[in-house]
XYZ file of C-alpha atoms in Angstrom:
348
model
C 0.000 0.000 0.000
C 2.936 2.340 0.615
C 4.288 1.728 -2.884
C 0.854 2.244 -4.503
C 0.246 5.495 -2.615
C 3.840 6.809 -3.017
C 3.774 10.599 -3.400
C 7.057 12.125 -2.137
C 9.892 12.127 -4.709
C 11.108 15.671 -3.858
C 12.842 16.651 -0.610
C 14.290 20.079 0.229
C 14.429 21.141 -3.401
C 15.925 17.969 -4.862
C 14.531 15.007 -6.743
C 15.540 11.934 -4.763
C 15.881 8.263 -5.599
C 13.012 7.505 -3.204
C 9.264 7.913 -3.680
C 8.039 8.040 -0.057
C 8.550 10.136 3.061
C 8.443 7.267 5.579
C 12.179 7.054 6.321
C 12.502 10.847 6.297
C 9.872 11.261 9.001
C 11.335 8.281 10.860
C 14.703 9.986 11.035
C 13.267 13.371 11.936
C 11.653 12.076 15.140
C 14.345 9.562 16.071
C 15.179 10.737 19.595
C 17.245 7.733 20.690
C 20.408 8.526 22.613
C 23.762 7.169 21.456
C 23.429 4.448 24.086
C 19.948 3.537 22.868
C 21.234 3.429 19.291
C 23.958 0.987 20.375
C 26.803 3.400 19.680
C 27.876 3.443 23.331
C 27.587 0.910 26.182
C 24.441 1.275 28.285
C 25.040 3.556 31.258
C 22.263 6.113 31.691
C 19.829 4.549 29.203
C 17.924 1.370 30.013
C 17.618 -0.217 26.573
C 19.480 -0.503 23.262
C 16.639 0.128 20.803
C 17.132 -1.009 17.188
C 14.580 1.303 15.511
C 13.174 4.822 15.589
C 9.865 5.410 17.358
C 8.471 6.039 13.856
C 8.954 2.718 12.086
C 7.344 -0.544 11.052
C 5.514 -2.655 13.606
C 7.794 -4.962 15.583
C 5.375 -7.783 16.317
C 2.004 -9.308 15.567
C -0.470 -9.431 18.456
C -2.593 -12.183 16.894
C 0.024 -14.920 16.639
C 3.404 -15.871 18.127
C 4.658 -17.964 15.256
C 5.417 -15.206 12.741
C 7.254 -12.963 15.229
C 10.717 -14.028 14.097
C 12.487 -10.929 15.491
C 12.972 -10.664 19.275
C 10.805 -7.870 20.670
C 12.280 -5.546 23.263
C 9.960 -4.675 26.145
C 10.022 -3.197 29.638
C 10.067 -6.275 31.923
C 8.387 -4.537 34.890
C 5.487 -3.267 32.789
C 5.182 -6.654 31.088
C 4.938 -8.427 34.437
C 2.432 -5.878 35.772
C 0.188 -6.507 32.779
C 0.527 -10.285 33.080
C -0.285 -10.133 36.786
C -3.366 -8.088 35.856
C -4.656 -10.791 33.529
C -3.534 -9.382 30.166
C -2.564 -12.119 27.693
C 1.109 -12.500 26.834
C 1.015 -11.135 23.258
C -0.865 -7.958 24.159
C 1.168 -7.473 27.344
C 4.387 -7.725 25.336
C 3.085 -5.242 22.767
C 2.173 -2.620 25.394
C 5.402 -3.172 27.341
C 7.269 -2.664 24.075
C 5.687 0.773 23.655
C 7.030 1.801 27.061
C 10.698 1.348 26.187
C 10.399 4.910 24.804
C 10.574 8.161 26.760
C 7.734 10.699 26.457
C 8.222 13.244 23.674
C 6.254 15.947 25.471
C 4.606 16.329 28.852
C 2.206 19.028 30.026
C 2.602 20.268 33.587
C -1.092 19.970 34.346
C -1.066 16.324 33.160
C 1.749 15.074 35.413
C -0.363 14.104 38.428
C -3.429 12.118 37.440
C -5.984 9.762 38.908
C -5.005 6.670 36.973
C -8.395 5.100 37.674
C -10.161 7.802 35.654
C -7.551 9.102 33.208
C -5.416 7.388 30.571
C -3.308 10.364 29.442
C -0.083 8.762 30.682
C -0.753 5.743 28.474
C -1.888 7.820 25.510
C 1.239 9.996 25.812
C 3.378 6.975 24.979
C 0.855 5.212 22.723
C 0.331 8.253 20.479
C 4.070 8.916 20.040
C 4.937 5.406 18.892
C 4.305 6.111 15.217
C 4.322 2.662 13.643
C 2.752 1.321 10.466
C -0.192 0.041 12.511
C -1.590 1.182 15.854
C -3.805 -0.896 18.136
C -6.133 1.495 19.961
C -8.093 0.591 23.109
C -11.527 2.184 23.608
C -11.402 5.689 25.113
C -12.844 6.076 28.610
C -16.513 7.056 28.849
C -17.048 6.629 25.127
C -19.077 4.424 22.814
C -16.022 4.038 20.556
C -14.759 0.446 20.495
C -11.419 -1.196 19.794
C -9.701 0.129 16.677
C -6.737 -0.590 14.433
C -5.130 2.364 12.699
C -3.592 1.748 9.251
C -0.778 4.282 8.898
C 1.609 3.708 5.936
C -0.445 5.458 3.234
C 0.710 8.731 1.717
C -1.846 11.482 1.067
C -3.108 11.841 -2.512
C -3.877 14.895 -4.651
C -7.630 14.405 -5.016
C -10.523 13.500 -2.751
C -11.355 10.644 -5.096
C -7.929 9.026 -4.700
C -7.937 9.412 -0.926
C -11.448 7.964 -0.729
C -10.375 5.028 -2.912
C -7.544 4.064 -0.563
C -9.711 4.422 2.550
C -12.562 2.368 1.087
C -10.216 -0.331 -0.219
C -8.477 -0.769 3.145
C -11.798 -0.990 5.009
C -13.281 -3.457 2.518
C -10.120 -5.565 2.615
C -10.422 -5.898 6.408
C -14.033 -7.005 5.935
C -12.991 -9.555 3.315
C -10.243 -10.890 5.607
C -12.762 -11.366 8.424
C -15.555 -12.728 6.225
C -13.431 -15.225 4.278
C -11.046 -15.932 7.205
C -8.067 -15.035 5.031
C -4.534 -15.500 6.326
C -2.030 -12.971 4.941
C 0.603 -13.296 7.688
C 4.281 -13.640 6.806
C 7.308 -13.469 9.137
C 7.647 -9.968 10.598
C 11.198 -9.686 9.234
C 9.885 -10.087 5.667
C 7.212 -7.462 6.283
C 9.919 -5.038 7.406
C 11.956 -5.802 4.282
C 8.846 -5.065 2.205
C 8.592 -1.604 3.784
C 12.186 -0.863 2.802
C 11.582 -1.926 -0.794
C 8.282 -0.020 -1.032
C 10.014 3.343 -0.669
C 12.314 2.914 -3.663
C 11.717 4.840 -6.872
C 8.777 3.419 -8.824
C 8.677 0.418 -6.490
C 5.122 -0.390 -7.526
C 6.406 -1.406 -10.974
C 10.024 -2.398 -10.337
C 10.131 -4.148 -6.947
C 8.897 -7.502 -5.713
C 7.507 -8.045 -2.241
C 7.235 -11.008 0.075
C 3.659 -12.240 0.230
C 1.862 -15.377 1.244
C 1.439 -17.920 -1.555
C -2.033 -18.896 -0.376
C -4.285 -16.598 1.634
C -7.040 -19.202 2.050
C -6.798 -20.932 5.465
C -5.084 -24.340 5.370
C -5.168 -24.314 1.559
C -1.530 -25.371 1.346
C -1.300 -27.375 4.571
C -1.340 -30.862 3.059
C 0.806 -30.011 0.036
C 3.613 -28.565 2.125
C 3.525 -30.887 5.109
C 7.073 -32.017 5.811
C 8.542 -29.710 3.169
C 10.219 -27.497 5.789
C 11.422 -28.083 9.338
C 8.805 -27.581 12.035
C 8.529 -23.911 12.892
C 9.732 -22.731 9.474
C 7.417 -20.690 7.277
C 9.671 -20.368 4.230
C 7.382 -22.543 2.122
C 4.394 -20.284 2.823
C 5.568 -17.120 1.089
C 7.352 -15.981 -2.049
C 8.258 -12.746 -3.837
C 5.484 -11.213 -5.946
C 4.954 -8.028 -7.906
C 2.422 -5.510 -6.597
C 0.323 -6.253 -9.673
C 0.143 -9.946 -8.729
C -0.617 -9.222 -5.058
C -3.412 -6.778 -5.864
C -4.839 -8.120 -9.133
C -3.880 -11.791 -8.983
C -2.064 -14.112 -11.378
C -2.324 -17.839 -12.116
C -3.367 -19.610 -8.876
C -3.038 -16.519 -6.686
C -6.455 -14.796 -6.558
C -5.337 -11.215 -5.805
C -6.737 -8.863 -3.176
C -8.966 -6.823 -5.503
C -10.846 -9.912 -6.791
C -11.305 -11.067 -3.184
C -12.695 -7.673 -2.192
C -15.009 -7.754 -5.225
C -16.227 -11.187 -4.099
C -16.988 -9.730 -0.689
C -18.810 -6.736 -2.160
C -20.907 -9.084 -4.308
C -21.838 -11.091 -1.200
C -23.400 -8.185 0.707
C -26.390 -5.965 0.115
C -25.453 -2.624 -1.428
C -27.452 -0.081 -3.395
C -26.548 0.570 -7.018
C -25.046 4.032 -6.526
C -22.794 2.870 -3.688
C -21.684 -0.193 -5.653
C -20.823 2.027 -8.626
C -18.661 4.269 -6.436
C -16.949 1.294 -4.780
C -16.131 -0.315 -8.113
C -14.628 2.966 -9.346
C -12.432 3.052 -6.239
C -11.324 -0.553 -6.718
C -10.594 0.170 -10.375
C -8.221 2.965 -9.347
C -6.306 0.727 -6.904
C -6.139 -2.047 -9.494
C -4.754 0.183 -12.228
C -2.249 1.814 -9.874
C -0.978 -1.638 -8.946
C -0.665 -2.706 -12.584
C 1.192 0.495 -13.500
C -1.478 1.606 -15.954
C -2.113 4.656 -13.788
C 0.725 6.679 -12.259
C 1.413 6.996 -8.574
C 1.578 10.541 -7.256
C 5.360 10.245 -6.997
C 5.731 9.067 -10.584
C 3.496 11.893 -11.823
C 5.450 14.557 -9.875
C 8.750 13.163 -11.103
C 7.523 13.168 -14.707
C 6.192 16.734 -14.397
C 9.526 18.027 -13.095
C 11.836 16.096 -15.398
C 9.739 17.309 -18.356
C 9.829 20.931 -17.198
C 11.670 23.263 -19.626
C 13.828 24.626 -16.761
C 14.990 21.206 -15.556
C 18.734 20.693 -16.160
C 19.025 16.956 -15.430
C 20.749 17.745 -12.113
C 17.991 16.770 -9.651
C 17.540 20.427 -8.647
C 13.964 21.682 -8.333
C 14.122 25.455 -8.762
C 11.651 27.913 -7.250
C 10.058 28.416 -10.661
C 9.667 24.668 -11.163
C 8.280 24.285 -7.664
C 5.748 27.080 -8.259
C 4.542 25.490 -11.494
C 4.272 22.090 -9.775
C 2.279 23.398 -6.811
C 0.015 25.423 -9.125
C -0.770 22.346 -11.221
C -1.293 20.217 -8.109
C -3.810 22.749 -6.781
C -5.660 22.751 -10.104
C -5.872 18.954 -10.055
C -6.902 18.870 -6.405
C -9.641 21.460 -6.941
C -10.902 19.680 -10.050
C -10.306 22.557 -12.479
C -7.743 20.550 -14.473
C -8.204 16.787 -15.057
C -5.297 14.395 -14.660
C -6.065 11.173 -16.457
C -2.594 9.796 -15.651
C -3.572 9.690 -11.951
C -7.268 8.834 -11.935
C -8.039 7.467 -15.368
C -11.124 8.514 -17.319
C -13.245 11.295 -15.886
C -15.873 9.981 -13.478
C -19.540 10.946 -13.417
C -20.243 13.902 -11.160
C -22.366 11.808 -8.796
C -19.482 9.378 -8.250
C -16.815 12.092 -7.914
C -18.800 13.730 -5.124
């Protein structure tokens, strides 16, 4: 999803060899000390922490078996949670959040009644900026448990942003309805995030993904193929096009979402809008439509003032921002990003 939504090829006036801002933001909020970064022996710091507080998730909370990277956690907080009846996976996840120091603290929030206020928890929870965030229900609220999906980059138009939001929500529904299994070892997921940020990754890179997403579909065929505890036989490298649109025996996520949509009641207008959204995601994945990053890069490298030196001048930047505003406001169409113009009722 990061590679499909990529929209940041320019940084501080230069075209870069990356298409996303993830690592840039990760570095900008990396507040680890030299001891925590492993550059010096631990003395004043408690932990040597391998990643920034803005990074990929470090563990799954649904299953032990795919957590193939040791997860660092605060042992006292972990034990407190276990003693309070919290299951091991969730206790380890929360205790992992608390290896970080607070980024900010308001004087009036220091002393709290911990029975009625969760600000101390939210202070740490909300400043661990990972690709996913597991969010407990707020106190005195009808809001339930939530999972925040965080790797997407913002798009130029409302239609594109709506397409990504709707696709992600429908995919979660399809996963639950069809009991799909898309887990791979956490180390491979982290490698995918690294690859996804490269220039035009959606067309040029391959990503680790599960060979079969249907539960137990490959259990008998692969029994004994790998040592017990190994999951190497369960995943392979695929293009984004294959993952999203399918190829050969692999069904693809868009066809699975379409199957889900066809299985539920939905009025005609809503179905039309949903199918337009899915069409956008599908064509982005296949490369038929440009990502935002690819479009920006093409606009700048085709600019008459560009000198093939990666420099984005003020004049070039002005022309880019002007065109982006026109596209965003709908005064200038951009078929390279969204495809054919949509009916007004769908666009709204």
